Short mmCIF file of C-alpha atoms in Angstrom, two decimals:
data_model
loop_
_atom_site.label_atom_id
_atom_site.label_comp_id
_atom_site.label_asym_id
_atom_site.label_seq_id
_atom_site.Cartn_x
_atom_site.Cartn_y
_atom_site.Cartn_z
CA ASP A 42 0.00 0.00 0.00
CA THR A 43 3.05 2.28 0.18
CA ALA A 44 2.64 5.08 -2.34
CA VAL A 45 6.31 5.41 -3.29
CA SER A 46 8.49 2.48 -2.41
CA GLN A 47 12.24 2.13 -2.75
CA THR A 48 14.46 -0.88 -2.40
CA PRO A 49 16.76 -1.55 -0.77
CA LYS A 50 16.45 0.62 2.33
CA TYR A 51 20.12 0.19 3.15
CA LEU A 52 22.96 -0.53 0.76
CA VAL A 53 26.55 -1.05 1.87
CA THR A 54 29.12 -1.69 -0.80
CA GLN A 55 32.75 -1.32 -1.76
CA MET A 56 34.25 1.40 -3.91
CA GLY A 57 34.25 0.53 -7.58
CA ASN A 58 31.16 -1.65 -7.44
CA ASP A 59 28.02 -1.14 -9.50
CA LYS A 60 24.68 -1.00 -7.72
CA SER A 61 21.04 -0.26 -8.44
CA ILE A 62 18.22 1.26 -6.44
CA LYS A 63 14.66 0.55 -7.48
CA CYS A 64 11.65 2.81 -7.13
CA GLU A 65 8.00 2.19 -7.79
CA GLN A 66 4.97 4.41 -7.31
CA ASN A 67 1.37 3.21 -7.27
CA LEU A 68 -0.20 6.66 -7.40
CA GLY A 69 -0.64 6.79 -11.15
CA HIS A 70 1.67 9.81 -11.33
CA ASP A 71 3.29 10.93 -14.54
CA THR A 72 6.49 12.35 -13.10
CA MET A 73 9.19 10.72 -10.99
CA TYR A 74 12.37 12.10 -9.45
CA TRP A 75 15.57 11.15 -7.76
CA TYR A 76 16.95 13.36 -5.01
CA LYS A 77 20.21 13.01 -3.12
CA GLN A 78 20.50 13.97 0.55
CA ASP A 79 24.05 14.35 1.83
CA SER A 80 25.37 13.90 5.34
CA LYS A 81 24.44 17.51 6.18
CA LYS A 82 20.84 16.81 5.17
CA PHE A 83 21.14 18.97 2.07
CA LEU A 84 18.70 17.77 -0.60
CA LYS A 85 19.36 18.21 -4.27
CA ILE A 86 17.50 17.02 -7.33
CA MET A 87 19.35 14.61 -9.59
CA PHE A 88 16.87 13.61 -12.25
CA SER A 89 13.25 13.85 -13.19
CA TYR A 90 11.28 11.79 -15.68
CA ASN A 91 7.90 12.58 -17.14
CA ASN A 92 6.13 9.65 -18.77
CA LYS A 93 9.41 7.76 -19.11
CA GLU A 94 11.14 10.72 -20.72
CA LEU A 95 14.14 12.37 -19.05
CA ILE A 96 13.27 15.97 -18.21
CA ILE A 97 15.89 17.11 -15.73
CA ASN A 98 19.49 15.98 -15.41
CA GLU A 99 21.19 18.16 -12.86
CA THR A 100 24.87 17.86 -13.74
CA VAL A 101 25.05 14.41 -12.26
CA PRO A 102 28.13 12.33 -13.17
CA ASN A 103 27.38 9.94 -15.98
CA ARG A 104 28.17 7.07 -13.62
CA PHE A 105 24.57 7.62 -12.53
CA SER A 106 22.08 6.32 -15.04
CA PRO A 107 18.34 6.44 -14.38
CA LYS A 108 16.09 3.97 -16.16
CA SER A 109 12.34 4.26 -16.47
CA PRO A 110 10.82 1.11 -17.96
CA ASP A 111 7.34 2.52 -17.45
CA LYS A 112 5.90 5.56 -15.76
CA ALA A 113 5.42 3.72 -12.47
CA HIS A 114 9.10 2.86 -12.13
CA LEU A 115 12.29 4.87 -12.01
CA ASN A 116 15.42 2.94 -11.14
CA LEU A 117 18.84 4.39 -10.45
CA HIS A 118 21.94 2.54 -11.51
CA ILE A 119 25.33 3.69 -10.26
CA ASN A 120 28.58 2.50 -11.82
CA SER A 121 32.03 2.56 -10.26
CA LEU A 122 30.84 3.75 -6.87
CA GLU A 123 32.94 6.35 -5.08
CA LEU A 124 33.18 7.33 -1.42
CA GLY A 125 31.44 10.61 -2.21
CA ASP A 126 28.38 8.76 -3.42
CA SER A 127 27.54 7.86 0.17
CA ALA A 128 24.22 9.57 0.89
CA VAL A 129 20.53 8.94 1.22
CA TYR A 130 18.77 8.73 -2.12
CA PHE A 131 15.10 9.59 -2.29
CA CYS A 132 12.71 8.73 -5.04
CA ALA A 133 9.64 10.92 -5.44
CA SER A 134 6.68 11.31 -7.73
CA SER A 135 4.14 13.94 -8.63
CA GLN A 136 0.98 13.90 -10.67
CA LEU A 137 2.21 16.37 -13.23
CA ASP A 138 5.41 18.01 -14.25
CA ARG A 139 4.05 21.38 -13.24
CA VAL A 140 5.21 24.09 -10.89
CA GLY A 141 3.46 23.90 -7.54
CA GLU A 142 2.86 20.18 -7.71
CA LYS A 143 3.14 18.25 -4.45
CA LEU A 144 5.83 15.62 -4.36
CA PHE A 145 5.36 12.25 -2.69
CA PHE A 146 8.61 10.83 -1.38
CA GLY A 147 9.79 7.33 -0.73
CA SER A 148 11.45 6.53 2.59
CA GLY A 149 14.94 6.67 1.13
CA THR A 150 17.87 4.37 0.42
CA GLN A 151 20.91 4.90 2.59
CA LEU A 152 23.96 4.13 0.49
CA SER A 153 27.28 3.63 2.24
CA VAL A 154 30.36 3.22 0.08
CA LEU A 155 33.36 1.80 1.93
CA ALA B 21 18.35 30.73 -10.37
CA GLN B 22 16.19 30.28 -7.32
CA SER B 23 17.50 29.58 -3.85
CA VAL B 24 16.26 29.05 -0.31
CA THR B 25 17.95 29.88 2.96
CA GLN B 26 16.80 28.49 6.26
CA LEU B 27 18.11 30.37 9.27
CA GLY B 28 19.21 28.02 12.02
CA SER B 29 20.09 24.40 11.41
CA HIS B 30 18.72 23.47 14.85
CA VAL B 31 15.84 24.83 16.90
CA SER B 32 15.02 23.68 20.40
CA VAL B 33 11.62 24.44 21.90
CA SER B 34 9.74 23.36 24.98
CA GLU B 35 6.56 21.39 24.62
CA GLY B 36 3.69 23.85 24.37
CA ALA B 37 5.89 26.73 23.20
CA LEU B 38 5.77 28.52 19.87
CA VAL B 39 7.64 26.95 16.98
CA LEU B 40 9.13 29.42 14.49
CA LEU B 41 11.22 28.26 11.56
CA ARG B 42 12.65 30.88 9.25
CA CYS B 43 12.88 30.64 5.50
CA ASN B 44 13.97 33.25 2.97
CA TYR B 45 13.91 32.72 -0.74
CA SER B 46 15.37 34.24 -3.84
CA SER B 47 13.41 34.07 -7.06
CA SER B 48 13.23 36.05 -10.28
CA VAL B 49 9.59 35.07 -10.82
CA PRO B 50 6.62 34.77 -8.45
CA PRO B 51 7.57 31.74 -6.39
CA TYR B 52 5.76 28.63 -5.37
CA LEU B 53 6.92 27.81 -1.84
CA PHE B 54 6.67 24.70 0.25
CA TRP B 55 7.42 23.34 3.68
CA TYR B 56 8.18 19.65 3.96
CA VAL B 57 8.79 17.62 7.13
CA GLN B 58 11.06 14.63 7.45
CA TYR B 59 10.63 12.30 10.40
CA PRO B 60 13.54 10.02 11.31
CA ASN B 61 14.22 7.35 8.71
CA GLN B 62 11.35 8.50 6.54
CA GLY B 63 10.87 10.43 3.35
CA LEU B 64 9.61 13.99 3.18
CA GLN B 65 5.95 14.83 3.61
CA LEU B 66 4.29 18.04 2.50
CA LEU B 67 3.21 20.30 5.37
CA LEU B 68 1.87 23.16 3.29
CA LYS B 69 2.44 25.14 0.12
CA TYR B 70 1.98 28.65 -1.19
CA THR B 71 0.84 29.01 -4.79
CA SER B 72 -0.04 32.71 -5.06
CA ALA B 73 -3.46 32.52 -3.44
CA ALA B 74 -3.80 33.54 0.23
CA THR B 75 -0.58 34.75 1.80
CA LEU B 76 -1.32 32.92 5.05
CA VAL B 77 -1.26 29.22 4.38
CA LYS B 78 -2.52 26.60 6.78
CA GLY B 79 -1.10 23.11 6.69
CA ILE B 80 -1.34 19.84 8.49
CA ASN B 81 -0.61 19.24 12.18
CA GLY B 82 -1.42 22.83 13.15
CA PHE B 83 1.37 24.45 11.13
CA GLU B 84 0.97 27.59 9.11
CA ALA B 85 3.23 29.84 7.09
CA GLU B 86 2.98 33.41 5.87
CA PHE B 87 4.27 34.58 2.53
CA LYS B 88 5.78 38.07 2.72
CA LYS B 89 6.92 39.30 -0.64
CA SER B 90 8.53 42.47 0.75
CA GLU B 91 10.73 40.37 3.02
CA THR B 92 11.12 37.44 0.60
CA SER B 93 10.19 35.21 3.51
CA PHE B 94 7.99 32.20 4.13
CA HIS B 95 8.38 31.46 7.84
CA LEU B 96 6.71 28.43 9.38
CA THR B 97 4.97 28.61 12.74
CA LYS B 98 3.00 26.47 15.13
CA PRO B 99 1.51 28.04 18.27
CA SER B 100 2.13 25.10 20.57
CA ALA B 101 4.82 22.48 20.03
CA HIS B 102 4.10 18.82 20.58
CA MET B 103 6.65 16.10 21.14
CA SER B 104 5.62 14.57 17.82
CA ASP B 105 6.82 17.72 16.02
CA ALA B 106 10.44 16.69 16.53
CA ALA B 107 11.71 16.28 12.98
CA GLU B 108 13.67 17.94 10.20
CA TYR B 109 11.87 20.70 8.31
CA PHE B 110 12.69 21.81 4.81
CA CYS B 111 11.62 24.93 3.00
CA ALA B 112 11.59 24.69 -0.79
CA VAL B 113 10.89 26.77 -3.86
CA SER B 114 9.53 25.43 -7.11
CA GLU B 115 10.85 26.56 -10.43
CA PHE B 116 9.39 25.56 -13.74
CA ARG B 117 11.74 25.66 -16.62
CA ALA B 118 11.43 24.55 -20.18
CA ALA B 119 13.26 21.47 -18.96
CA GLY B 120 10.70 20.70 -16.31
CA ASN B 121 9.65 21.38 -12.76
CA LYS B 122 12.43 21.63 -10.18
CA LEU B 123 12.16 21.83 -6.42
CA THR B 124 15.07 23.55 -4.68
CA PHE B 125 15.40 22.88 -0.95
CA GLY B 126 16.89 24.86 1.88
CA GLY B 127 19.42 23.24 4.17
CA GLY B 128 16.83 22.06 6.66
CA THR B 129 16.13 22.89 10.31
CA ARG B 130 16.06 20.19 12.94
CA VAL B 131 13.45 20.76 15.63
CA LEU B 132 14.00 19.34 19.07
CA VAL B 133 11.09 19.41 21.52
CA LYS B 134 11.87 19.35 25.22
CA PRO B 135 9.30 17.99 27.67
#
């Protein structure tokens, strides 16, 4: 019944590995996002997709590759993980790609790169 | 580019006391402003939003915020703090560009509620 669900909740891995985080929303929303929250709680948008189409790519290293197989899913694949990638990653969705829209957030994936 | 500044990374209040969280924004166009709350180990939830209607916006859990264009502020208040209000609060501004809608967050303010 969770509106926006992410898996896994925790991810611990070694530098250089490749990992994926999955996100699914059951709200019927058209737009999905990935946000990164660093250790100081600062939140920054990484990507947004609208109906499976990439809309925003906020100068994220190309080691990060989002994939949207359908509008209910937006997965995040990260290649060659680095220490600086350690953060909490939040998936979110909104009904429309429109200013003023409310975002629904998942509970986050805490990524620790050792 | 739009930006948001939250004054004070931590605020400590006594239960029953006023909660005041400060937010100032910078925007070249009329802004859409939001307050989100993050409880421990959870995602963000919308408390309230301003979308150019009434300048005083009421949200969930007894919170409200007032948009003041002259001060470029959108401070969040609650008359009487409850223990359950302990959380991280984020102010945000929404910007719509040709490349899509973007939410820019402030640095967050952690609220501690003392019994």
